PDB file of C-alpha atoms and ligand atoms in Angstrom:
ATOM      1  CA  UNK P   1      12.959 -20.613   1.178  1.00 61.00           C
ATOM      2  CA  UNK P   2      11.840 -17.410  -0.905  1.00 82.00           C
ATOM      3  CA  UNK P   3       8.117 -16.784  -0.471  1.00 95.00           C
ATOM      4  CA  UNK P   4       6.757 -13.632  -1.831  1.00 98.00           C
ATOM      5  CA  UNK P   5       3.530 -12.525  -0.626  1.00 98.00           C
ATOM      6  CA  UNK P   6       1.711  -9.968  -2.903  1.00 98.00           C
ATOM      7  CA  UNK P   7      -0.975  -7.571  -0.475  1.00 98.00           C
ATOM      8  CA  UNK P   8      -3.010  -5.209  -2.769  1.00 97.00           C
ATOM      9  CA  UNK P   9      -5.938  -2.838  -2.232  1.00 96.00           C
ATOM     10  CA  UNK P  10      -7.118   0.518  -1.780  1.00 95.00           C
ATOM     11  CA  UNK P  11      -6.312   2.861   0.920  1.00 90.00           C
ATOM     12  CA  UNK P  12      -7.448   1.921   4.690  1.00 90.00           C
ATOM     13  CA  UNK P  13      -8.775  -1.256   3.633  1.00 94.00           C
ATOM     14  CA  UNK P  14      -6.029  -2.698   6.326  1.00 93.00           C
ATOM     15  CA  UNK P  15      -3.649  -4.331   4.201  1.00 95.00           C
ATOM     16  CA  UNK P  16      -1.264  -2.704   6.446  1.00 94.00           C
ATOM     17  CA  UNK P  17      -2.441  -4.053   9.055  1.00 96.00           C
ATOM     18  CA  UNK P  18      -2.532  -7.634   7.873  1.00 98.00           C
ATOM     19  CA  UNK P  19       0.777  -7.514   6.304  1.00 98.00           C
ATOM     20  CA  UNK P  20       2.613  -6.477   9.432  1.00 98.00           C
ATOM     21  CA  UNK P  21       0.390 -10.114  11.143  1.00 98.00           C
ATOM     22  CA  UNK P  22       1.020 -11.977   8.453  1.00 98.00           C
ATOM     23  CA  UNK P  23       4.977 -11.139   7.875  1.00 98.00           C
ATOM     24  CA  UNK P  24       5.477 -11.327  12.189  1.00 98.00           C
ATOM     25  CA  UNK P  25       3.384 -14.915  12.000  1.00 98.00           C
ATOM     26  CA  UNK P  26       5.779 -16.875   9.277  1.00 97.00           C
ATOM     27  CA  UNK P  27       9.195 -14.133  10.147  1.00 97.00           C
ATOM     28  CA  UNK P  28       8.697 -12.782   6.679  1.00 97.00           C
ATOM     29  CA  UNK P  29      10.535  -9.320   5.653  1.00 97.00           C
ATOM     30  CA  UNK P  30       7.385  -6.779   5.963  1.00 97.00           C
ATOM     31  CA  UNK P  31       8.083  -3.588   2.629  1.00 96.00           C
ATOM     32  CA  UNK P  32       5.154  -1.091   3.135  1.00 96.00           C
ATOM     33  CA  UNK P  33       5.154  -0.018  -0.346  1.00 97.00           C
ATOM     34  CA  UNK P  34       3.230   3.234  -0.147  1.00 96.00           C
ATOM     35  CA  UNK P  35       6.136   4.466   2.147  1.00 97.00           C
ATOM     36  CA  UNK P  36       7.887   4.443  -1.548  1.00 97.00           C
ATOM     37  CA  UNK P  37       5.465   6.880  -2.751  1.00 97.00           C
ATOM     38  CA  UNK P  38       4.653   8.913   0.191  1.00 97.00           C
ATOM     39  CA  UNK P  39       8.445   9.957   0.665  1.00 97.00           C
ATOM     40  CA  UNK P  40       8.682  11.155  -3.475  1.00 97.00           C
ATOM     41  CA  UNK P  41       5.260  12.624  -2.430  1.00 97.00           C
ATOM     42  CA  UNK P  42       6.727  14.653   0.287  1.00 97.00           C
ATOM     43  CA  UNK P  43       9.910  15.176  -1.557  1.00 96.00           C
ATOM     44  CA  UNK P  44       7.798  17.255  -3.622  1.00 97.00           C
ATOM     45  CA  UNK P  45       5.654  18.969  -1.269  1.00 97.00           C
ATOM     46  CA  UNK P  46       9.321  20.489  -0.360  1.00 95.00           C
ATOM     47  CA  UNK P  47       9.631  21.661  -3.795  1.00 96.00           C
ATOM     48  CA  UNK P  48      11.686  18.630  -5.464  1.00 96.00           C
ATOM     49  CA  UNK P  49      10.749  17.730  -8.644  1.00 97.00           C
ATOM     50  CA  UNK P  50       9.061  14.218  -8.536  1.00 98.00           C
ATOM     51  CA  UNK P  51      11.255  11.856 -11.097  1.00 98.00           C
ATOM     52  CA  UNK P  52      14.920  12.995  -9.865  1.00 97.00           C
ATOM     53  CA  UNK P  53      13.217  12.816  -6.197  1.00 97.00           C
ATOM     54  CA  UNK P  54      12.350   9.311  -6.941  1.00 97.00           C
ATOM     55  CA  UNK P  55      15.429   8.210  -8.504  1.00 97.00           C
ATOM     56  CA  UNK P  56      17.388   9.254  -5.781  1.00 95.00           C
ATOM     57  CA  UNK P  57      14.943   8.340  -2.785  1.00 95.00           C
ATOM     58  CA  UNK P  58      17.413   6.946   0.386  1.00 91.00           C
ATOM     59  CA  UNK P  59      16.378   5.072   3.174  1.00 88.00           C
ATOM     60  CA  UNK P  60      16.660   8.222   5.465  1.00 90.00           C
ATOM     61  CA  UNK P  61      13.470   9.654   3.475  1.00 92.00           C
ATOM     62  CA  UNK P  62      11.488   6.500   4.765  1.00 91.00           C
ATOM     63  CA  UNK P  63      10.783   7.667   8.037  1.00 87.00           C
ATOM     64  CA  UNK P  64       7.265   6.610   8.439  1.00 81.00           C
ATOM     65  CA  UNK P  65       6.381   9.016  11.110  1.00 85.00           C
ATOM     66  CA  UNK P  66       6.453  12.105   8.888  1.00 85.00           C
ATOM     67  CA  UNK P  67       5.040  10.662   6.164  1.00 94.00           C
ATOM     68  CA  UNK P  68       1.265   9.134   7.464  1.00 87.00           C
ATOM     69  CA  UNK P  69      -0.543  12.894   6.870  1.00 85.00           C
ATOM     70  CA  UNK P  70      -3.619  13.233   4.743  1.00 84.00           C
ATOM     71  CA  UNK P  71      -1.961  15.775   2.564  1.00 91.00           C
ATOM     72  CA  UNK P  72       0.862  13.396   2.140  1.00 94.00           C
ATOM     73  CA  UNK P  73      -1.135  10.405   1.267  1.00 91.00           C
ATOM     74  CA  UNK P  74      -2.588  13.015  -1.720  1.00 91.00           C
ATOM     75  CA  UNK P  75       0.864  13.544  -2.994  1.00 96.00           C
ATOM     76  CA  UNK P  76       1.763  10.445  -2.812  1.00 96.00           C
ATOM     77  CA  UNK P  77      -1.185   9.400  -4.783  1.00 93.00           C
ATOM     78  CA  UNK P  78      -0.778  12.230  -7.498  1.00 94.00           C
ATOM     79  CA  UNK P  79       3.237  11.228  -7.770  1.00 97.00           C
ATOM     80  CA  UNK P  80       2.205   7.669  -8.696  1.00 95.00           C
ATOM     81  CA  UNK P  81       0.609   8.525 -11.675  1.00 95.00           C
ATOM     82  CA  UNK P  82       4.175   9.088 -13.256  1.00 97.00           C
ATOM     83  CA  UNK P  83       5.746   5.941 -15.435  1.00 96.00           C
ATOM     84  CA  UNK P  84       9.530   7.233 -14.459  1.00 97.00           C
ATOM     85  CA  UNK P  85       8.408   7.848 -10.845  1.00 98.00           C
ATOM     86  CA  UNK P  86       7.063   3.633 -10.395  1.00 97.00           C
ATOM     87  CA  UNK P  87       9.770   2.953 -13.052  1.00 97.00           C
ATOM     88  CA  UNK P  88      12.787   4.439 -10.314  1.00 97.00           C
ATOM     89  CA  UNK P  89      10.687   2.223  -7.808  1.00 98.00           C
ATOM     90  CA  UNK P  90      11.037  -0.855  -9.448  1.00 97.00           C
ATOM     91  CA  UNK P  91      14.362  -3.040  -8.751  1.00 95.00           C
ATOM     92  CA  UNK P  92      14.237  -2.351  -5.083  1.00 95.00           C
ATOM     93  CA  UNK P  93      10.835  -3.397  -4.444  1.00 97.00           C
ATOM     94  CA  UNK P  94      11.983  -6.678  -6.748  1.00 97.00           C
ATOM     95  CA  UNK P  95      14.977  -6.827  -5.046  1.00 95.00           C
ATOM     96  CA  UNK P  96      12.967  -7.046  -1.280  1.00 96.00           C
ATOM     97  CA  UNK P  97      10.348  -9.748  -2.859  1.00 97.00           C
ATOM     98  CA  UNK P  98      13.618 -11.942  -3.337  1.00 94.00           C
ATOM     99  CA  UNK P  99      15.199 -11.967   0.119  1.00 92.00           C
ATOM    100  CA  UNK P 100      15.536 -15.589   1.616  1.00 90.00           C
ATOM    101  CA  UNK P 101      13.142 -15.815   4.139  1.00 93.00           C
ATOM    102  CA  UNK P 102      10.272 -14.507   2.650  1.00 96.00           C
ATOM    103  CA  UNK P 103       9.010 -11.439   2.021  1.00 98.00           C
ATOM    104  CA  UNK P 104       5.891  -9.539   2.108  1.00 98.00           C
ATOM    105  CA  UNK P 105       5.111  -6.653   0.335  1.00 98.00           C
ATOM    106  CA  UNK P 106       1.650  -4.456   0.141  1.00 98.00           C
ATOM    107  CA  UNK P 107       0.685  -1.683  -2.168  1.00 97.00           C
ATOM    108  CA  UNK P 108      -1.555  -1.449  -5.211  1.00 96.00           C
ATOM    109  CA  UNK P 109       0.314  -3.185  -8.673  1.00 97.00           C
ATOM    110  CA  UNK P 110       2.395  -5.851  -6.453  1.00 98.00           C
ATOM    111  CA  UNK P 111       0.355  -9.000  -7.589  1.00 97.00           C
ATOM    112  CA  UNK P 112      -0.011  -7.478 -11.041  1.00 97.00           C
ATOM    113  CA  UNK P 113       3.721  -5.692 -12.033  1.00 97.00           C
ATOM    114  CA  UNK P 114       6.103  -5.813  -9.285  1.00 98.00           C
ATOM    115  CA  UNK P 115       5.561  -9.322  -8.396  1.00 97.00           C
ATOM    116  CA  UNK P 116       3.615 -11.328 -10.646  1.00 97.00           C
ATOM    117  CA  UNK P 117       4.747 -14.633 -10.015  1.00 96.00           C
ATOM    118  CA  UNK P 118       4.537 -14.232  -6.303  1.00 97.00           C
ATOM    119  CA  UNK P 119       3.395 -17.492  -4.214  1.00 97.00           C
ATOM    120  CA  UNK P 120       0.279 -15.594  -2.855  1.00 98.00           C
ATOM    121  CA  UNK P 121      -1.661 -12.633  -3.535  1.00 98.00           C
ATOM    122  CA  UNK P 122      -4.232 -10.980  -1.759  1.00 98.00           C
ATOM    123  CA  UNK P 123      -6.761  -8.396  -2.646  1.00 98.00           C
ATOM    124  CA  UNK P 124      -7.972  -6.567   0.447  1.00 97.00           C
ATOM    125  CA  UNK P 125     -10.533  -4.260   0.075  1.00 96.00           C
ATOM    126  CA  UNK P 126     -13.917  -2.730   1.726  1.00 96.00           C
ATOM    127  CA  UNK P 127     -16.368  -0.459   1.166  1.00 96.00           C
ATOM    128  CA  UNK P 128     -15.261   3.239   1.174  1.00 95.00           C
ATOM    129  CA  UNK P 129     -17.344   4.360   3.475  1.00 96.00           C
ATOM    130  CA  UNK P 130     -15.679   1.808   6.091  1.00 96.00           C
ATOM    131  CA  UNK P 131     -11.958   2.710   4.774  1.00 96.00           C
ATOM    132  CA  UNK P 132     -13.070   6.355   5.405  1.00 96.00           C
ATOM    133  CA  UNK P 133     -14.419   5.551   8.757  1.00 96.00           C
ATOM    134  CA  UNK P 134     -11.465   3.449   9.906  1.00 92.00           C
ATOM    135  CA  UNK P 135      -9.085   6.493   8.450  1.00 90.00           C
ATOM    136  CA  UNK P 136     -10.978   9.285  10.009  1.00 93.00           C
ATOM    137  CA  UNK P 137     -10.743   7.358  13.945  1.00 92.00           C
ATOM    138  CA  UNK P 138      -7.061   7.470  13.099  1.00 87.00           C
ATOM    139  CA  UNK P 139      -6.371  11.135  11.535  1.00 86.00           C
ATOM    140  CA  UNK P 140      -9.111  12.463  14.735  1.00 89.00           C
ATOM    141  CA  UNK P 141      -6.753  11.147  17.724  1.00 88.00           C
ATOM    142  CA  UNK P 142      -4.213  13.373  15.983  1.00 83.00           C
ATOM    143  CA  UNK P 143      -5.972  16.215  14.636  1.00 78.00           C
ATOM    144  CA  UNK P 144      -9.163  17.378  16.193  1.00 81.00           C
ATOM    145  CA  UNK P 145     -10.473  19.103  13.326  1.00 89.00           C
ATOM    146  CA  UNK P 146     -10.612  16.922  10.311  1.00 89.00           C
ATOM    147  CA  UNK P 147     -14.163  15.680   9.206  1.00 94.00           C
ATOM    148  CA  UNK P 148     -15.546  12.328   8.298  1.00 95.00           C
ATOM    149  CA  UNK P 149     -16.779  14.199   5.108  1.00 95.00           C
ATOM    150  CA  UNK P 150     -13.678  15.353   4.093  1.00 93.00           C
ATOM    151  CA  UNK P 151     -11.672  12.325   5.201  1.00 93.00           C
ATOM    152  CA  UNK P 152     -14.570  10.289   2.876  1.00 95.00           C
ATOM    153  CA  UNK P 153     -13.628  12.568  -0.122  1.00 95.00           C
ATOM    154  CA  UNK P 154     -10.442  12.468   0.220  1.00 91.00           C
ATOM    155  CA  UNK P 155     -10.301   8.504   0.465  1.00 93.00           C
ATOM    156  CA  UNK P 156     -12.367   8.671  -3.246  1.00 94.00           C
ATOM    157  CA  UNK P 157     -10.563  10.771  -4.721  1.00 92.00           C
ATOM    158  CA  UNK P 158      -7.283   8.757  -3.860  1.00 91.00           C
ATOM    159  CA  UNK P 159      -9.346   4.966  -5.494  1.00 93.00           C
ATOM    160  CA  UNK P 160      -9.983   7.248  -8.432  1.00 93.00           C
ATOM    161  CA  UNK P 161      -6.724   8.724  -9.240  1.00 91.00           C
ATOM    162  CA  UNK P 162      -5.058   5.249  -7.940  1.00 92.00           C
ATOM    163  CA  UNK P 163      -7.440   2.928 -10.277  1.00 93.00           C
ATOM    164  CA  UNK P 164      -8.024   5.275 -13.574  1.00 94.00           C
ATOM    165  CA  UNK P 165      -4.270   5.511 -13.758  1.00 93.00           C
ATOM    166  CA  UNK P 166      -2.279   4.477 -17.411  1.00 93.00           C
ATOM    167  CA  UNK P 167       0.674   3.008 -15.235  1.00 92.00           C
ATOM    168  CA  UNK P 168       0.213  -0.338 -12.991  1.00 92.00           C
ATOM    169  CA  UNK P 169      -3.761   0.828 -12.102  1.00 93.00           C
ATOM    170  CA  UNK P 170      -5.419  -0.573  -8.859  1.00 94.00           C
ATOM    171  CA  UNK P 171      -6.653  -3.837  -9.559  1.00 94.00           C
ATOM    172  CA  UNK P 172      -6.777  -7.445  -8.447  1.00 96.00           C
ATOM    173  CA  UNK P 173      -4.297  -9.875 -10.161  1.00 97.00           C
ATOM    174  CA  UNK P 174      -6.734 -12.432 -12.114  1.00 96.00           C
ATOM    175  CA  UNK P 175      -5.308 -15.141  -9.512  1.00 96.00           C
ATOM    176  CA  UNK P 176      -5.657 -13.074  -6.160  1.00 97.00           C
ATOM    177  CA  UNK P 177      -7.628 -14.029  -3.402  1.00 97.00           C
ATOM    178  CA  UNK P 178     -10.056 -11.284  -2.532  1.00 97.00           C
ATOM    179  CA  UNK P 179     -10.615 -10.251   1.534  1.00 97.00           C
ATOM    180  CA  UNK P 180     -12.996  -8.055   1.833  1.00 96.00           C
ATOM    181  CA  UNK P 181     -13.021  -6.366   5.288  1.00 95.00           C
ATOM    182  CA  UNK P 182     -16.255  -4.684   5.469  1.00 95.00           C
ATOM    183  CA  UNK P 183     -17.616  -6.775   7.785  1.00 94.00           C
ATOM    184  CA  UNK P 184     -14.701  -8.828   9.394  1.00 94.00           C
ATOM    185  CA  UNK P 185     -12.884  -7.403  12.197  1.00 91.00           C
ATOM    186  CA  UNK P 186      -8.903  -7.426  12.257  1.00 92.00           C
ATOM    187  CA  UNK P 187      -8.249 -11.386  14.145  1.00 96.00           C
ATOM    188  CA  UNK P 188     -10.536 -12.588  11.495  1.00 96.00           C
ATOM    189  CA  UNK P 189      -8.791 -10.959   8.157  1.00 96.00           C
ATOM    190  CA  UNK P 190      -5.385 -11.626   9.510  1.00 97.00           C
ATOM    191  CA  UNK P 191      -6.621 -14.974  10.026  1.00 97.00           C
ATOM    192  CA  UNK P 192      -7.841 -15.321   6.230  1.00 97.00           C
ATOM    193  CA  UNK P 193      -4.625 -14.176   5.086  1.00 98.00           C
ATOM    194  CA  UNK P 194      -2.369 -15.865   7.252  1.00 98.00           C
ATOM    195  CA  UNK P 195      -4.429 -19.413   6.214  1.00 98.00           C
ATOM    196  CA  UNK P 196      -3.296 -18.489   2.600  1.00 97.00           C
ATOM    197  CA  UNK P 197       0.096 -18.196   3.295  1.00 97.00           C
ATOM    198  CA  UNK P 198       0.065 -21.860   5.157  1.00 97.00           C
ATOM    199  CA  UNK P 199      -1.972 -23.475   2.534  1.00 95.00           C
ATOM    200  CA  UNK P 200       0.797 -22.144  -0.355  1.00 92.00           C
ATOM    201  CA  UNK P 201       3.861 -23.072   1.987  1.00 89.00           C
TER     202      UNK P 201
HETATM  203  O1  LIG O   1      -0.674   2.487   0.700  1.00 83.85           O
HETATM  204  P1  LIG O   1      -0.576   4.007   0.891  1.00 83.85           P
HETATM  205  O2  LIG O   1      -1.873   4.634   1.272  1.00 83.85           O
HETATM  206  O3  LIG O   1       0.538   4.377   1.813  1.00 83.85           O
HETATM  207  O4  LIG O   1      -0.159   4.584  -0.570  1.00 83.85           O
HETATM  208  C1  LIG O   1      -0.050   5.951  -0.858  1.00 83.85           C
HETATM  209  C2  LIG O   1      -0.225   6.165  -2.354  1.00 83.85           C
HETATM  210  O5  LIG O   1       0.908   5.624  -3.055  1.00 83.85           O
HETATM  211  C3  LIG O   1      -1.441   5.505  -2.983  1.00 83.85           C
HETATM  212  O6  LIG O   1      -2.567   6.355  -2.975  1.00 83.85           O
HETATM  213  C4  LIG O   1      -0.990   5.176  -4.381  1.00 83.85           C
HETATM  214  C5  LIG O   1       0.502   5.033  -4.284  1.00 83.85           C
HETATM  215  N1  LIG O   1       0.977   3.642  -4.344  1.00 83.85           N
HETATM  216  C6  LIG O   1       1.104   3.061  -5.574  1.00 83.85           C
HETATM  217  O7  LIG O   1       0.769   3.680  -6.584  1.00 83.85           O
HETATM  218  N2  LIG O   1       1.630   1.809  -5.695  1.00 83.85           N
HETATM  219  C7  LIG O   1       1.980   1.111  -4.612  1.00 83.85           C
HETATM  220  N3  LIG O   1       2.497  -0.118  -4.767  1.00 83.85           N
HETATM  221  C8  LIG O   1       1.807   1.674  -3.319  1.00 83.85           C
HETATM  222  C9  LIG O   1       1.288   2.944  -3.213  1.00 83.85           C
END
């Protein structure tokens, strides 16, 4: 069987989150898109110019555990804007969606470029003040000195560079199903999503 499952939305909405339940639930392949963009983002906070970074990203540079920092998350944003950059990011993220088995991949453009003919498609979102809430809890047990205001800015400036974009903008694909996780705690979301998923198997 080859299900793809498309998981869009904006930052700390907890597509994350429900991705990881939803691929562990069915034994899906799990591709954290971002990671894509944060490692080209921190290839060029070390100086690397951001298209030959990308085209020459390895699966050493995924490491997730240097890659989760605000500042990060800003480059990773600001590297996304580039055609060439998403354009070097392509074929393997189309190359995941088609492993037997399933896949599920979450981002921002997979229901709408990398993946449009995927089985399912989510749109998770919630209000930015909640995103920047849930972010801050997580950035504070690491860092003692961030602030909710700048952890709130920070989170809008990301939606607008991510959704004003030329190239693949932030947006629901006309057929996604929206969650929106403003007022639904985790159990219930993943439970949303993963009753999508059934219904399209
Ligand atoms: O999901 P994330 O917060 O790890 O993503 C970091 C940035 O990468 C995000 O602000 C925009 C970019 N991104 C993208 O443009 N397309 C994707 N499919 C995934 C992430």
């Amino acid at each position: 069987m080859s299900i793809t499952v498309a998981i869009d939305g904006p930052a700390a909405a907890g597509k994350g989150t429900i991705s990881k339940a939803v691929a562990a639930h069915f034994g899906f392949a799990h591709l954290d898109t971002g990671l894509l963009y944060r490692a080209v983002g921190a290839k060029t906070l070390a100086g690397f110019e951001a298209i030959a970074a990308a085209q020459s990203l390895q699966a050493e540079d995924l490491d997730a555990s240097n890659l989760r920092s605000a500042e990060v998350a800003q480059a990773a944003s600001k590297v996304a804007v580039i055609a060439e950059v998403r354009a070097a990011l392509v074929d393997f993220q189309r190359a995941f969606a088609q492993r037997s088995g399933g896949a599920v991949l979450d981002g921002r453009d997979i229901g709408t470029v990398i993946c449009p003919e995927a089985q399912v498609k989510l749109f998770v979102t919630a209000s930015a003040e909640v995103r920047a809430e849930r972010r801050y809890l997580e950035l504070a047990a690491k860092d003692g000195d961030v602030t909710r205001a700048d952890v709130l800015a920070d989170v809008k400036a990301r939606d607008a560079r991510d959704m004003t974009r030329a190239e693949a903008p932030l947006k629901p694909a006309e057929d996604a199903v929206l969650i929106d996780t403003t007022d639904l705690d985790i159990a219930a979301a993943i439970a949303a999503a993963v009753r999508q998923v059934s219904s399209a198997i």
